[in-house]
Amino acid sequence: MSARGVVFDLDGTLLDNMALHAEAFAIFMRRHGLGAGGFGGTAGSPQLDERARIDSARADDERRRAQLDGKRNRDIFPVLFGRQLEEDEQRRFAEEKEGLYRELSRGRLVALSGLERLLERLHARGIPVAVATSAPPENVRHTLAELGLSARFDRIVRADEVPRGKPYPDVFLAAARVLGLPPADCLAFEDSPAGVAAAKAAGMTCAGVTTSFSASALASAGAAPDFTLADFDEFLAGPGAWLTRD
């Protein structure tokens, strides 16, 4: 395969950091007296044996994360609180949770294996790269600075700059537009079901990065990725091998 442009999601794709976001959300939810993300589950049922309870808890957790991961805060917080929020509440809650994330993640972020080599190969071939993310601007700056990648992307498009967040295709369509390419000529890297659905709806080839969800969970988005990979080394050794040829 080949591509004329590449669009990366940020969290969970450029780096394996979703556990830090989960930790920040857990602290936030405890502060506000919230349960497990506003969702029910069967993990604590006394009728289940221990192994069944563990398996059920894992399945419940993955279902909850599939409903939230990759989406904008303004789409997440109403689910957590079980009600629509005023704009000032949305802003305060987002600032609180994302502040927790930046505090927890400072000095702990590492790029996914093979990312820097992939960026170098794309640059050498003159292939433009963009980030298409649901993260707020402060997080984008923080994360790219922590990774030492602030100057490595041609364009950055955030979901708060488009009418609809993932799983709608708006942010990927905007990324293709700023790269000056048809979406069909772009390859997207995504780690969440919502992100995969958004990239596919935009008409892009999509690689599912399995840092956060299994390949089967990514396929449950209703628009399965074209292929999956654990990291960018795997991509360069497989579907992206054309980038390594002189």
Coordinates of N, CA and C in Angstrom, one line a residue:
M1 N 0.8 -1.2 0.0 CA 0.0 0.0 0.0 C 0.9 1.2 0.0
S2 N 0.3 2.4 -0.4 CA 1.0 3.7 -0.3 C 0.0 4.7 0.0
A3 N 0.5 5.9 0.4 CA -0.4 7.0 0.7 C 0.3 8.3 0.4
R4 N -0.5 9.3 0.0 CA 0.0 10.6 -0.3 C 0.1 11.5 0.9
G5 N -0.7 11.2 2.0 CA -0.7 11.9 3.2 C -1.0 11.0 4.4
V6 N -0.6 11.3 5.6 CA -0.8 10.5 6.7 C -1.4 11.4 7.8
V7 N -2.4 10.8 8.5 CA -3.1 11.6 9.6 C -3.1 10.7 10.8
F8 N -2.5 11.2 11.9 CA -2.4 10.5 13.2 C -3.4 11.0 14.2
D9 N -4.1 10.2 14.9 CA -4.7 10.5 16.1 C -3.6 10.8 17.1
L10 N -3.9 11.4 18.3 CA -2.8 11.7 19.2 C -2.8 10.7 20.4
D11 N -3.7 10.8 21.3 CA -3.7 10.0 22.5 C -4.0 8.5 22.1
G12 N -3.2 7.6 22.6 CA -3.3 6.2 22.4 C -2.8 5.8 21.0
T13 N -2.3 6.7 20.2 CA -1.8 6.4 18.9 C -0.4 6.8 18.7
L14 N -0.1 8.0 19.0 CA 1.4 8.4 19.0 C 2.1 7.9 20.2
L15 N 1.3 7.6 21.2 CA 1.9 7.1 22.5 C 0.8 6.3 23.2
D16 N 1.2 5.4 24.1 CA 0.3 4.5 24.8 C 0.1 5.2 26.2
N17 N -0.9 6.1 26.2 CA -1.1 7.0 27.4 C -2.5 6.9 27.9
M18 N -3.4 6.1 27.4 CA -4.8 6.1 27.8 C -4.9 5.7 29.3
A19 N -4.0 4.9 29.8 CA -4.1 4.6 31.2 C -4.0 5.8 32.1
L20 N -3.2 6.8 31.7 CA -3.0 8.0 32.4 C -4.3 8.9 32.3
H21 N -5.0 8.9 31.2 CA -6.3 9.5 31.1 C -7.3 8.8 32.0
A22 N -7.3 7.5 32.0 CA -8.2 6.8 32.9 C -8.0 7.1 34.3
E23 N -6.7 7.2 34.7 CA -6.4 7.6 36.1 C -6.9 9.0 36.4
A24 N -6.7 9.9 35.5 CA -7.2 11.3 35.7 C -8.7 11.3 35.8
F25 N -9.4 10.5 35.0 CA -10.9 10.4 35.0 C -11.3 9.8 36.4
A26 N -10.6 8.8 36.8 CA -10.9 8.1 38.1 C -10.9 9.1 39.3
I27 N -9.8 9.9 39.3 CA -9.7 10.9 40.4 C -10.8 12.0 40.2
F28 N -11.1 12.4 39.0 CA -12.1 13.4 38.8 C -13.5 12.8 39.3
M29 N -13.8 11.6 38.9 CA -15.1 11.0 39.2 C -15.2 10.8 40.7
R30 N -14.1 10.4 41.4 CA -14.2 10.3 42.9 C -14.5 11.7 43.5
R31 N -13.9 12.7 43.0 CA -14.1 14.0 43.5 C -15.5 14.5 43.4
H32 N -16.2 14.0 42.3 CA -17.5 14.4 42.1 C -18.6 13.4 42.4
G33 N -18.2 12.4 43.1 CA -19.1 11.4 43.6 C -19.8 10.5 42.5
L34 N -19.1 10.3 41.4 CA -19.6 9.6 40.3 C -19.2 8.1 40.4
G35 N -20.0 7.2 39.8 CA -19.7 5.8 39.8 C -18.9 5.5 38.6
A36 N -19.1 4.3 38.1 CA -18.2 3.8 37.0 C -18.7 4.3 35.7
G37 N -18.4 5.6 35.5 CA -18.7 6.2 34.2 C -20.2 6.3 33.9
G38 N -21.1 6.2 34.9 CA -22.5 6.3 34.7 C -23.1 5.0 34.0
F39 N -22.3 3.9 33.9 CA -22.8 2.7 33.3 C -23.0 1.6 34.3
G40 N -23.9 0.7 34.0 CA -24.1 -0.4 34.8 C -23.2 -1.6 34.5
G41 N -23.4 -2.7 35.1 CA -22.5 -3.9 34.8 C -22.9 -5.0 35.7
T42 N -22.3 -6.2 35.3 CA -22.7 -7.4 36.1 C -21.5 -7.9 36.8
A43 N -20.4 -7.1 36.9 CA -19.1 -7.6 37.4 C -19.2 -8.1 38.8
G44 N -20.2 -7.4 39.6 CA -20.2 -7.8 41.0 C -21.3 -8.8 41.4
S45 N -21.9 -9.4 40.4 CA -23.0 -10.3 40.6 C -22.6 -11.5 41.5
P46 N -23.2 -11.8 42.6 CA -22.8 -13.0 43.4 C -23.0 -14.3 42.7
Q47 N -23.9 -14.3 41.7 CA -24.1 -15.6 41.0 C -23.0 -16.0 40.1
L48 N -22.0 -15.1 39.8 CA -20.9 -15.5 39.0 C -19.7 -15.9 39.8
D49 N -19.0 -17.0 39.2 CA -17.8 -17.4 39.9 C -16.7 -16.3 39.7
E50 N -15.6 -16.5 40.3 CA -14.5 -15.5 40.3 C -14.0 -15.2 38.9
R51 N -13.8 -16.3 38.1 CA -13.3 -16.0 36.8 C -14.3 -15.4 35.9
A52 N -15.6 -15.8 36.0 CA -16.6 -15.1 35.3 C -16.8 -13.7 35.6
R53 N -16.6 -13.3 36.9 CA -16.7 -11.9 37.4 C -15.6 -11.1 36.7
I54 N -14.3 -11.7 36.7 CA -13.2 -11.0 36.1 C -13.4 -10.8 34.6
D55 N -13.9 -11.8 33.9 CA -14.1 -11.7 32.5 C -15.2 -10.7 32.2
S56 N -16.3 -10.7 33.1 CA -17.4 -9.8 32.9 C -16.9 -8.3 33.1
A57 N -16.1 -8.1 34.2 CA -15.6 -6.8 34.5 C -14.8 -6.3 33.3
R58 N -13.9 -7.1 32.8 CA -13.1 -6.7 31.6 C -14.0 -6.3 30.4
A59 N -15.0 -7.1 30.2 CA -15.9 -6.8 29.1 C -16.7 -5.5 29.3
D60 N -17.1 -5.3 30.5 CA -17.8 -4.1 30.9 C -16.9 -2.9 30.7
D61 N -15.7 -3.0 31.2 CA -14.7 -1.9 31.1 C -14.5 -1.6 29.6
E62 N -14.3 -2.6 28.8 CA -14.0 -2.3 27.3 C -15.2 -1.7 26.7
R63 N -16.5 -2.1 27.0 CA -17.7 -1.5 26.5 C -17.8 0.0 26.9
R64 N -17.5 0.3 28.2 CA -17.6 1.6 28.6 C -16.5 2.5 27.9
R65 N -15.3 2.0 27.8 CA -14.3 2.8 27.1 C -14.6 3.0 25.7
A66 N -15.2 2.0 25.0 CA -15.5 2.1 23.6 C -16.5 3.2 23.4
Q67 N -17.4 3.5 24.4 CA -18.4 4.5 24.3 C -17.8 5.9 24.5
L68 N -16.6 6.0 25.1 CA -16.0 7.3 25.5 C -14.7 7.6 24.9
D69 N -13.8 6.6 24.8 CA -12.5 6.9 24.3 C -12.5 7.5 22.9
G70 N -11.7 8.5 22.7 CA -11.5 9.1 21.3 C -12.5 10.3 21.1
K71 N -13.4 10.5 22.1 CA -14.4 11.5 21.9 C -14.0 12.8 22.6
R72 N -14.7 13.9 22.3 CA -14.5 15.2 22.9 C -15.0 15.2 24.3
N73 N -14.4 16.1 25.1 CA -14.9 16.2 26.5 C -16.4 16.6 26.5
R74 N -16.8 17.5 25.6 CA -18.2 17.9 25.6 C -19.1 16.8 25.3
D75 N -18.6 15.7 24.7 CA -19.5 14.5 24.4 C -19.3 13.5 25.6
I76 N -18.3 13.6 26.3 CA -18.0 12.6 27.4 C -18.7 13.0 28.7
F77 N -18.6 14.2 29.1 CA -19.1 14.6 30.5 C -20.6 14.5 30.6
P78 N -21.4 14.8 29.6 CA -22.8 14.5 29.8 C -23.1 13.0 30.1
V79 N -22.3 12.1 29.5 CA -22.5 10.7 29.8 C -22.1 10.4 31.2
L80 N -21.0 10.9 31.7 CA -20.6 10.7 33.0 C -21.6 11.2 34.1
F81 N -22.1 12.4 33.8 CA -23.0 13.0 34.8 C -24.5 12.6 34.6
G82 N -24.8 12.0 33.4 CA -26.1 11.5 33.1 C -27.1 12.7 32.9
R83 N -26.6 13.8 32.4 CA -27.4 15.0 32.1 C -26.7 15.9 31.2
Q84 N -27.4 16.8 30.6 CA -26.8 17.9 29.8 C -26.1 18.9 30.7
L85 N -25.0 19.4 30.3 CA -24.3 20.4 31.2 C -24.3 21.8 30.6
E86 N -24.3 22.8 31.5 CA -24.1 24.1 31.0 C -22.7 24.3 30.5
E87 N -22.5 25.4 29.6 CA -21.2 25.6 29.1 C -20.2 25.9 30.1
D88 N -20.5 26.6 31.2 CA -19.5 26.9 32.2 C -19.1 25.6 32.9
E89 N -20.1 24.7 33.1 CA -19.8 23.4 33.7 C -18.8 22.6 32.8
Q90 N -19.2 22.5 31.6 CA -18.3 21.8 30.6 C -16.9 22.3 30.7
R91 N -16.7 23.6 30.7 CA -15.4 24.2 30.7 C -14.7 23.9 32.0
R92 N -15.4 24.0 33.1 CA -14.7 23.8 34.4 C -14.3 22.3 34.6
F93 N -15.2 21.4 34.2 CA -14.9 20.0 34.3 C -13.7 19.6 33.4
A94 N -13.8 20.1 32.2 CA -12.7 19.8 31.2 C -11.3 20.3 31.7
E95 N -11.3 21.5 32.2 CA -10.1 22.1 32.8 C -9.6 21.3 34.0
E96 N -10.5 20.8 34.8 CA -10.1 20.0 36.0 C -9.5 18.7 35.6
K97 N -10.2 18.0 34.7 CA -9.8 16.6 34.3 C -8.5 16.7 33.5
E98 N -8.4 17.6 32.6 CA -7.2 17.7 31.7 C -6.0 18.2 32.5
G99 N -6.2 19.1 33.5 CA -5.2 19.5 34.4 C -4.6 18.3 35.2
L100 N -5.5 17.4 35.6 CA -5.0 16.2 36.3 C -4.2 15.4 35.4
Y101 N -4.7 15.2 34.1 CA -3.9 14.4 33.2 C -2.5 15.0 33.0
R102 N -2.4 16.3 32.8 CA -1.1 16.9 32.5 C -0.2 16.7 33.7
E103 N -0.7 16.8 34.9 CA 0.1 16.7 36.1 C 0.6 15.2 36.2
L104 N -0.3 14.3 36.0 CA 0.0 12.9 36.1 C 1.0 12.4 35.0
S105 N 0.9 13.0 33.9 CA 1.7 12.5 32.7 C 3.1 13.2 32.6
R106 N 3.3 14.3 33.3 CA 4.5 15.1 33.1 C 5.7 14.2 33.4
G107 N 6.6 14.1 32.4 CA 7.8 13.3 32.6 C 7.6 11.8 32.4
R108 N 6.4 11.4 32.0 CA 6.1 9.9 31.9 C 5.7 9.5 30.5
L109 N 5.7 10.4 29.5 CA 5.2 10.1 28.2 C 6.4 9.7 27.2
V110 N 6.1 8.6 26.5 CA 7.1 8.0 25.6 C 6.4 7.7 24.3
A111 N 7.0 8.1 23.2 CA 6.4 7.8 21.9 C 6.3 6.3 21.6
L112 N 5.3 5.9 20.9 CA 5.1 4.5 20.6 C 6.3 4.0 19.7
S113 N 6.8 2.8 19.9 CA 7.9 2.3 19.2 C 7.8 2.4 17.7
G114 N 8.8 3.0 17.1 CA 8.8 3.1 15.6 C 8.3 4.4 15.1
L115 N 7.7 5.3 16.0 CA 7.1 6.5 15.5 C 8.1 7.5 14.9
E116 N 9.2 7.7 15.6 CA 10.2 8.7 15.1 C 10.7 8.2 13.7
R117 N 11.0 6.9 13.6 CA 11.5 6.4 12.4 C 10.5 6.5 11.2
L118 N 9.2 6.3 11.6 CA 8.2 6.5 10.6 C 8.1 7.9 10.1
L119 N 8.1 8.9 11.1 CA 8.1 10.3 10.7 C 9.2 10.7 9.8
E120 N 10.4 10.1 10.1 CA 11.6 10.4 9.3 C 11.4 9.9 7.9
R121 N 10.9 8.7 7.8 CA 10.7 8.1 6.4 C 9.6 8.9 5.6
L122 N 8.6 9.3 6.3 CA 7.5 10.1 5.6 C 8.1 11.4 5.2
H123 N 8.9 12.1 6.0 CA 9.5 13.4 5.7 C 10.4 13.2 4.5
A124 N 11.2 12.1 4.5 CA 12.2 11.9 3.4 C 11.5 11.7 2.1
R125 N 10.3 11.2 2.1 CA 9.5 11.0 0.8 C 8.6 12.2 0.5
G126 N 8.7 13.2 1.3 CA 7.8 14.4 1.1 C 6.4 14.2 1.3
I127 N 6.0 13.2 2.2 CA 4.6 12.9 2.4 C 4.2 13.7 3.7
P128 N 3.2 14.6 3.5 CA 2.8 15.5 4.6 C 2.0 14.7 5.7
V129 N 2.2 15.2 6.9 CA 1.6 14.5 8.1 C 0.8 15.5 8.9
A130 N -0.3 15.0 9.4 CA -1.2 15.9 10.3 C -1.6 15.1 11.5
V131 N -2.0 15.8 12.5 CA -2.6 15.2 13.7 C -4.1 15.6 13.7
A132 N -5.0 14.6 13.9 CA -6.4 14.9 14.0 C -6.9 14.3 15.4
T133 N -7.2 15.2 16.3 CA -7.3 14.8 17.7 C -8.5 15.4 18.4
S134 N -9.1 14.7 19.4 CA -10.1 15.2 20.2 C -9.6 15.9 21.4
A135 N -8.2 15.9 21.6 CA -7.6 16.6 22.7 C -7.7 18.1 22.7
P136 N -7.8 18.7 23.8 CA -7.8 20.2 23.9 C -6.5 20.8 23.6
P137 N -6.4 22.0 23.2 CA -5.1 22.6 22.7 C -4.0 22.5 23.8
E138 N -4.3 22.7 25.0 CA -3.3 22.6 26.1 C -2.6 21.2 26.1
N139 N -3.5 20.2 25.9 CA -3.0 18.8 26.0 C -2.1 18.5 24.7
V140 N -2.6 19.0 23.6 CA -1.8 18.8 22.3 C -0.4 19.4 22.5
R141 N -0.3 20.6 23.0 CA 1.0 21.2 23.2 C 1.8 20.5 24.2
H142 N 1.2 20.1 25.3 CA 1.9 19.4 26.4 C 2.4 18.0 25.9
T143 N 1.6 17.3 25.2 CA 2.0 15.9 24.8 C 3.1 15.9 23.8
L144 N 2.9 16.8 22.7 CA 3.9 16.9 21.7 C 5.3 17.4 22.3
A145 N 5.2 18.3 23.2 CA 6.4 18.8 23.8 C 7.1 17.7 24.6
E146 N 6.3 17.0 25.4 CA 6.9 15.9 26.2 C 7.6 14.9 25.3
L147 N 7.0 14.6 24.1 CA 7.6 13.6 23.2 C 8.7 14.2 22.4
G148 N 8.9 15.5 22.4 CA 9.9 16.2 21.6 C 9.5 16.2 20.1
L149 N 8.2 16.3 19.8 CA 7.7 16.2 18.5 C 6.9 17.4 18.1
S150 N 7.1 18.5 18.8 CA 6.3 19.7 18.5 C 6.4 20.2 17.1
A151 N 7.6 20.0 16.5 CA 7.8 20.6 15.1 C 7.7 19.5 14.0
R152 N 7.2 18.3 14.3 CA 7.3 17.2 13.4 C 6.0 17.0 12.5
F153 N 5.0 17.8 12.8 CA 3.7 17.6 12.0 C 3.4 18.9 11.2
D154 N 3.0 18.7 10.0 CA 2.7 19.8 9.1 C 1.4 20.6 9.6
R155 N 0.4 19.9 10.0 CA -0.8 20.5 10.5 C -1.4 19.8 11.7
I156 N -2.1 20.5 12.5 CA -2.8 19.9 13.6 C -4.3 20.4 13.6
V157 N -5.2 19.4 13.6 CA -6.6 19.7 13.6 C -7.3 19.1 14.8
R158 N -8.0 19.9 15.5 CA -8.6 19.5 16.8 C -10.1 19.3 16.5
A159 N -10.7 18.4 17.3 CA -12.2 18.2 17.1 C -13.0 19.3 17.6
D160 N -12.4 20.2 18.5 CA -13.2 21.4 18.9 C -13.2 22.5 17.8
E161 N -12.5 22.2 16.7 CA -12.5 23.2 15.6 C -13.5 22.8 14.5
V162 N -14.2 21.7 14.7 CA -15.1 21.2 13.7 C -16.5 21.0 14.3
P163 N -17.6 21.0 13.5 CA -18.9 20.9 14.1 C -19.2 19.7 15.0
R164 N -18.7 18.5 14.5 CA -19.0 17.3 15.2 C -17.7 16.5 15.5
G165 N -17.6 15.9 16.7 CA -16.5 15.1 17.1 C -16.6 13.7 16.6
K166 N -15.5 12.9 16.8 CA -15.5 11.5 16.5 C -16.7 10.8 17.2
P167 N -17.4 9.9 16.6 CA -17.2 9.1 15.4 C -17.6 9.7 14.1
Y168 N -18.0 11.0 14.1 CA -18.3 11.6 12.9 C -17.0 12.0 12.2
P169 N -17.0 12.1 10.8 CA -15.7 12.2 10.1 C -15.1 13.6 10.0
D170 N -15.8 14.6 10.7 CA -15.4 16.0 10.4 C -13.9 16.3 10.6
V171 N -13.3 15.8 11.7 CA -11.9 16.2 12.0 C -11.0 15.5 10.9
F172 N -11.3 14.4 10.4 CA -10.5 13.7 9.4 C -10.7 14.4 8.0
L173 N -11.9 14.8 7.8 CA -12.1 15.6 6.5 C -11.4 16.9 6.5
A174 N -11.4 17.5 7.7 CA -10.6 18.8 7.9 C -9.1 18.6 7.7
A175 N -8.6 17.5 8.3 CA -7.2 17.2 8.1 C -6.8 17.0 6.7
A176 N -7.6 16.2 5.9 CA -7.3 16.0 4.5 C -7.3 17.4 3.8
R177 N -8.3 18.2 4.2 CA -8.4 19.5 3.5 C -7.2 20.4 3.7
V178 N -6.7 20.4 4.9 CA -5.5 21.3 5.2 C -4.3 20.7 4.6
L179 N -4.3 19.4 4.4 CA -3.1 18.8 3.7 C -3.2 18.9 2.2
G180 N -4.4 19.4 1.7 CA -4.6 19.6 0.3 C -4.8 18.3 -0.5
L181 N -5.3 17.3 0.2 CA -5.5 15.9 -0.4 C -6.9 15.4 -0.3
P182 N -7.3 14.6 -1.3 CA -8.6 13.8 -1.1 C -8.4 12.9 0.1
P183 N -9.5 12.7 0.9 CA -9.4 11.7 2.0 C -8.9 10.3 1.5
A184 N -9.4 9.9 0.3 CA -9.0 8.6 -0.1 C -7.5 8.4 -0.4
D185 N -6.8 9.5 -0.4 CA -5.3 9.4 -0.6 C -4.6 9.4 0.7
C186 N -5.3 9.4 1.8 CA -4.7 9.6 3.1 C -4.8 8.2 3.9
L187 N -3.8 8.0 4.7 CA -3.8 6.9 5.7 C -4.0 7.4 7.1
A188 N -4.9 6.9 7.8 CA -5.1 7.4 9.2 C -4.7 6.3 10.2
F189 N -4.1 6.7 11.3 CA -3.8 5.8 12.4 C -4.7 6.2 13.6
E190 N -5.4 5.2 14.1 CA -6.3 5.4 15.2 C -6.3 4.3 16.2
D191 N -6.6 4.6 17.5 CA -6.6 3.5 18.5 C -8.0 3.3 19.1
S192 N -9.0 4.1 18.8 CA -10.3 3.9 19.4 C -11.4 3.5 18.4
P193 N -12.4 2.8 18.9 CA -13.5 2.5 17.9 C -14.2 3.8 17.3
A194 N -14.3 4.8 18.1 CA -14.9 6.1 17.6 C -14.0 6.7 16.6
G195 N -12.7 6.6 16.8 CA -11.7 7.2 15.8 C -11.7 6.4 14.5
V196 N -11.7 5.1 14.7 CA -11.7 4.2 13.5 C -13.0 4.5 12.6
A197 N -14.1 4.6 13.3 CA -15.4 4.9 12.6 C -15.3 6.2 11.9
A198 N -14.7 7.2 12.6 CA -14.6 8.6 12.0 C -13.7 8.5 10.7
A199 N -12.5 7.9 10.8 CA -11.6 7.8 9.7 C -12.2 7.1 8.5
K200 N -12.9 6.0 8.8 CA -13.5 5.2 7.7 C -14.6 6.0 7.1
A201 N -15.4 6.7 7.9 CA -16.5 7.5 7.4 C -16.0 8.7 6.5
A202 N -14.8 9.1 6.8 CA -14.1 10.2 6.0 C -13.6 9.6 4.6
G203 N -13.6 8.3 4.5 CA -13.1 7.7 3.3 C -11.6 7.4 3.3
M204 N -11.0 7.4 4.4 CA -9.5 7.1 4.5 C -9.3 5.6 4.7
T205 N -8.1 5.2 4.3 CA -7.6 3.9 4.8 C -7.2 4.1 6.2
C206 N -7.6 3.1 7.1 CA -7.4 3.3 8.5 C -6.6 2.1 9.1
A207 N -5.5 2.4 9.8 CA -4.7 1.4 10.5 C -5.2 1.5 12.0
G208 N -5.6 0.4 12.6 CA -6.0 0.4 14.0 C -4.8 0.0 14.9
V209 N -4.5 0.9 15.8 CA -3.4 0.7 16.7 C -3.9 0.1 18.0
T210 N -3.4 -1.1 18.4 CA -4.0 -1.8 19.4 C -3.5 -1.6 20.8
T211 N -3.1 -0.3 21.1 CA -2.7 0.1 22.4 C -3.8 0.0 23.5
S212 N -5.0 0.4 23.0 CA -6.1 0.6 23.9 C -7.2 -0.5 23.8
F213 N -7.4 -1.0 22.6 CA -8.5 -1.9 22.3 C -7.9 -3.1 21.5
S214 N -8.5 -4.2 21.6 CA -8.2 -5.4 20.8 C -8.7 -5.1 19.3
A215 N -8.1 -5.9 18.4 CA -8.6 -5.8 17.0 C -10.1 -6.0 16.9
S216 N -10.6 -7.0 17.6 CA -12.0 -7.3 17.6 C -12.9 -6.1 18.1
A217 N -12.4 -5.4 19.2 CA -13.1 -4.3 19.7 C -13.1 -3.1 18.8
L218 N -12.0 -2.9 18.1 CA -11.9 -1.8 17.1 C -12.9 -2.1 15.9
A219 N -13.0 -3.4 15.6 CA -14.0 -3.8 14.5 C -15.4 -3.5 14.9
S220 N -15.7 -3.5 16.2 CA -17.0 -3.3 16.7 C -17.5 -1.9 16.5
A221 N -16.7 -1.0 16.0 CA -17.1 0.3 15.7 C -18.1 0.4 14.6
G222 N -18.3 -0.8 13.9 CA -19.1 -0.8 12.7 C -18.4 -0.5 11.5
A223 N -17.2 -0.1 11.6 CA -16.3 0.2 10.4 C -14.9 -0.3 10.8
A224 N -14.6 -1.5 10.5 CA -13.4 -2.1 11.0 C -12.2 -1.5 10.3
P225 N -11.1 -1.4 11.0 CA -9.9 -0.8 10.4 C -9.4 -1.7 9.3
D226 N -8.7 -1.2 8.3 CA -8.2 -2.0 7.2 C -7.1 -3.0 7.6
F227 N -6.4 -2.7 8.7 CA -5.4 -3.6 9.3 C -5.1 -3.1 10.7
T228 N -4.5 -3.9 11.5 CA -4.2 -3.5 12.9 C -2.7 -3.7 13.1
L229 N -2.2 -3.0 14.1 CA -0.8 -3.2 14.4 C -0.6 -2.8 15.9
A230 N 0.5 -3.3 16.5 CA 0.8 -3.0 17.9 C 1.6 -1.7 18.0
D231 N 2.4 -1.4 17.0 CA 3.3 -0.2 17.1 C 3.7 0.1 15.7
F232 N 4.5 1.1 15.5 CA 4.9 1.6 14.2 C 6.0 0.8 13.6
D233 N 6.8 0.1 14.5 CA 7.8 -0.8 14.0 C 7.1 -1.9 13.1
E234 N 6.0 -2.4 13.7 CA 5.2 -3.5 13.0 C 4.7 -2.9 11.6
F235 N 4.2 -1.7 11.6 CA 3.8 -1.1 10.4 C 4.9 -1.0 9.3
L236 N 6.1 -0.6 9.8 CA 7.2 -0.4 8.8 C 7.7 -1.8 8.3
A237 N 7.5 -2.8 9.1 CA 8.0 -4.1 8.7 C 6.9 -4.8 7.8
G238 N 5.7 -4.3 7.8 CA 4.6 -4.9 7.1 C 4.0 -4.0 6.0
P239 N 2.8 -3.5 6.3 CA 2.1 -2.6 5.3 C 2.9 -1.4 4.9
G240 N 3.7 -0.9 5.8 CA 4.5 0.3 5.4 C 5.9 0.1 5.0
A241 N 6.2 -1.2 4.6 CA 7.6 -1.5 4.2 C 8.0 -0.7 3.0
W242 N 7.1 -0.3 2.1 CA 7.4 0.5 1.0 C 8.2 1.8 1.3
L243 N 7.9 2.3 2.6 CA 8.6 3.5 3.0 C 10.1 3.3 3.3
T244 N 10.5 2.1 3.6 CA 11.8 1.8 4.0 C 12.7 1.4 2.8
R245 N 12.1 1.3 1.6 CA 12.9 1.0 0.4 C 13.5 2.3 -0.2
D246 N 14.8 2.2 -0.6 CA 15.5 3.3 -1.2 C 15.1 3.4 -2.7

